[in-house]
Short mmCIF file of C-alpha atoms in Angstrom, two decimals:
data_model
loop_
_atom_site.label_atom_id
_atom_site.label_comp_id
_atom_site.label_asym_id
_atom_site.label_seq_id
_atom_site.Cartn_x
_atom_site.Cartn_y
_atom_site.Cartn_z
CA UNK A 7 -3.40 -6.63 -13.08
CA UNK A 8 -2.11 -3.30 -11.23
CA UNK A 9 0.28 -1.95 -13.80
CA UNK A 10 2.71 0.56 -11.66
CA UNK A 11 5.22 2.95 -13.23
CA UNK A 12 8.82 2.28 -12.31
CA UNK A 13 8.94 5.42 -10.37
CA UNK A 14 5.97 4.93 -8.56
CA UNK A 15 7.21 1.42 -7.91
CA UNK A 16 10.48 2.60 -6.50
CA UNK A 17 9.07 5.70 -4.31
CA UNK A 18 6.81 2.74 -2.68
CA UNK A 19 10.47 1.07 -1.71
CA UNK A 20 11.80 4.47 -0.78
CA UNK A 21 8.76 5.23 1.28
CA UNK A 22 9.28 1.67 3.19
CA UNK A 23 13.20 2.81 3.70
CA UNK A 24 11.95 6.27 4.97
CA UNK A 25 9.37 4.77 7.82
CA UNK A 26 12.05 1.69 8.45
CA UNK A 27 11.73 0.52 11.64
CA UNK A 28 8.09 1.45 11.25
CA UNK A 29 5.40 0.42 8.73
CA UNK A 30 4.97 3.12 6.54
CA UNK A 31 1.58 3.19 4.69
CA UNK A 32 -0.55 4.76 1.84
CA UNK A 33 -2.63 5.17 -1.19
CA UNK A 34 -2.07 4.56 -4.79
CA UNK A 35 -4.64 6.16 -7.09
CA UNK A 36 -5.17 6.02 -11.19
CA UNK A 37 -7.73 4.65 -13.36
CA UNK A 38 -8.18 1.17 -15.05
CA UNK A 39 -5.65 -0.43 -12.70
CA UNK A 40 -3.00 1.84 -14.02
CA UNK A 41 -1.35 3.76 -11.15
CA UNK A 42 -0.31 7.70 -12.14
CA UNK A 43 -0.11 8.97 -8.34
CA UNK A 44 1.02 8.23 -4.81
CA UNK A 45 0.19 9.32 -1.34
CA UNK A 46 2.40 8.36 1.30
CA UNK A 47 0.67 8.77 4.20
CA UNK A 48 1.81 8.81 8.18
CA UNK A 49 1.27 5.72 10.51
CA UNK A 50 -0.30 7.13 13.26
CA UNK A 51 0.51 3.86 15.17
CA UNK A 52 4.47 4.03 14.74
CA UNK A 53 4.62 0.63 15.31
CA UNK A 54 7.08 -1.95 12.94
CA UNK A 55 3.99 -4.65 13.40
CA UNK A 56 0.89 -2.88 12.17
CA UNK A 57 -0.42 0.79 10.76
CA UNK A 58 -3.31 3.13 11.01
CA UNK A 59 -3.67 5.43 8.56
CA UNK A 60 -4.84 9.42 10.17
CA UNK A 61 -8.97 9.57 9.15
CA UNK A 62 -8.35 13.38 7.90
CA UNK A 63 -5.29 12.62 6.14
CA UNK A 64 -7.23 9.66 4.36
CA UNK A 65 -10.54 12.17 3.53
CA UNK A 66 -8.26 14.67 2.25
CA UNK A 67 -6.45 11.93 0.06
CA UNK A 68 -10.06 10.61 -1.51
CA UNK A 69 -11.22 14.35 -2.01
CA UNK A 70 -7.90 14.83 -3.93
CA UNK A 71 -8.18 11.58 -5.99
CA UNK A 72 -11.67 12.74 -6.68
CA UNK A 73 -10.84 16.13 -8.07
CA UNK A 74 -8.11 14.62 -10.28
CA UNK A 75 -10.67 12.24 -11.78
CA UNK A 76 -8.92 9.34 -10.18
CA UNK A 77 -9.93 6.36 -8.40
CA UNK A 78 -8.04 4.72 -5.26
CA UNK A 79 -6.90 1.29 -6.58
CA UNK A 80 -4.77 0.05 -3.90
CA UNK A 81 -3.42 0.68 -0.15
CA UNK A 82 -0.07 -0.02 0.32
CA UNK A 83 2.21 -0.53 3.71
CA UNK A 84 5.46 -1.78 4.48
CA UNK A 85 6.19 -4.76 6.23
CA UNK A 86 10.15 -3.61 7.86
CA UNK A 87 10.77 -7.47 9.15
CA UNK A 88 8.54 -10.27 7.80
CA UNK A 89 7.55 -10.92 3.80
CA UNK A 90 5.38 -9.20 1.46
CA UNK A 91 2.60 -11.41 2.30
CA UNK A 92 -0.93 -10.16 4.30
CA UNK A 93 -0.79 -11.03 7.90
CA UNK A 94 -3.83 -12.44 10.01
CA UNK A 95 -4.26 -8.88 11.04
CA UNK A 96 -4.02 -7.40 7.38
CA UNK A 97 -6.27 -9.72 6.70
CA UNK A 98 -8.47 -9.20 9.19
CA UNK A 99 -8.92 -5.24 8.55
CA UNK A 100 -9.00 -5.42 4.63
CA UNK A 101 -12.49 -3.55 4.97
CA UNK A 102 -12.16 -1.27 1.34
CA UNK A 103 -13.94 -3.29 -1.40
CA UNK A 104 -12.55 -3.30 -5.07
CA UNK A 105 -8.84 -2.08 -4.35
CA UNK A 106 -5.57 -3.84 -4.06
CA UNK A 107 -3.77 -4.52 -0.94
CA UNK A 108 0.12 -3.40 -1.82
CA UNK A 109 2.89 -4.96 0.52
CA UNK A 110 6.80 -3.78 0.88
CA UNK A 111 8.91 -6.20 2.36
CA UNK A 112 12.32 -5.29 3.56
CA UNK A 113 13.10 -8.71 5.35
CA UNK A 114 14.81 -9.68 2.24
CA UNK A 115 18.21 -9.17 0.33
CA UNK A 116 16.34 -6.81 -1.90
CA UNK A 117 12.89 -5.15 -1.20
CA UNK A 118 9.90 -7.25 -2.56
CA UNK A 119 6.56 -5.51 -3.53
CA UNK A 120 3.23 -7.70 -4.24
CA UNK A 121 -0.38 -7.29 -4.56
CA UNK A 122 -3.28 -8.86 -3.30
CA UNK A 123 -7.06 -8.68 -3.17
CA UNK A 124 -8.89 -9.43 -0.14
CA UNK A 125 -12.32 -9.85 0.11
CA UNK A 126 -14.19 -11.64 3.14
CA UNK A 127 -11.05 -13.41 4.71
CA UNK A 128 -10.05 -14.44 1.41
CA UNK A 129 -6.43 -13.65 -0.62
CA UNK A 130 -5.69 -13.48 -4.12
CA UNK A 131 -2.38 -12.79 -5.18
CA UNK A 132 -2.74 -9.86 -7.81
CA UNK A 133 0.02 -9.71 -10.56
CA UNK A 134 2.11 -6.30 -10.60
CA UNK A 135 3.48 -5.18 -14.17
CA UNK A 136 5.95 -2.73 -13.73
CA UNK A 137 5.70 0.01 -16.51
CA UNK A 138 8.52 2.78 -17.72
#
């Protein structure tokens, strides 16, 4: 289970809305499944169908996580026009072991945030608990 503070959950949605119509992306950090930091990143693809994070920016985030004693808990991105479920491309490009993949969908009336574990092409939904 991924535990996300309401403020970070709201920031995920705000980031997705700010980058609309493109996919937003970033990294969530924390300890023991409890998210305590969000790192917004630039989608270098500037696309509404896929995203790529800048490797230099990723390296800086990983360094910051280490400096703060945090682990990378999740990689997140938005789906501006499709549901909060991994696309074939999301599944194929899920290269980071042991992290959650969080998707923020703006396709419905209200934003939808869901988490998944993806390993070797197998997708498993992961519960999210919003904590105050």
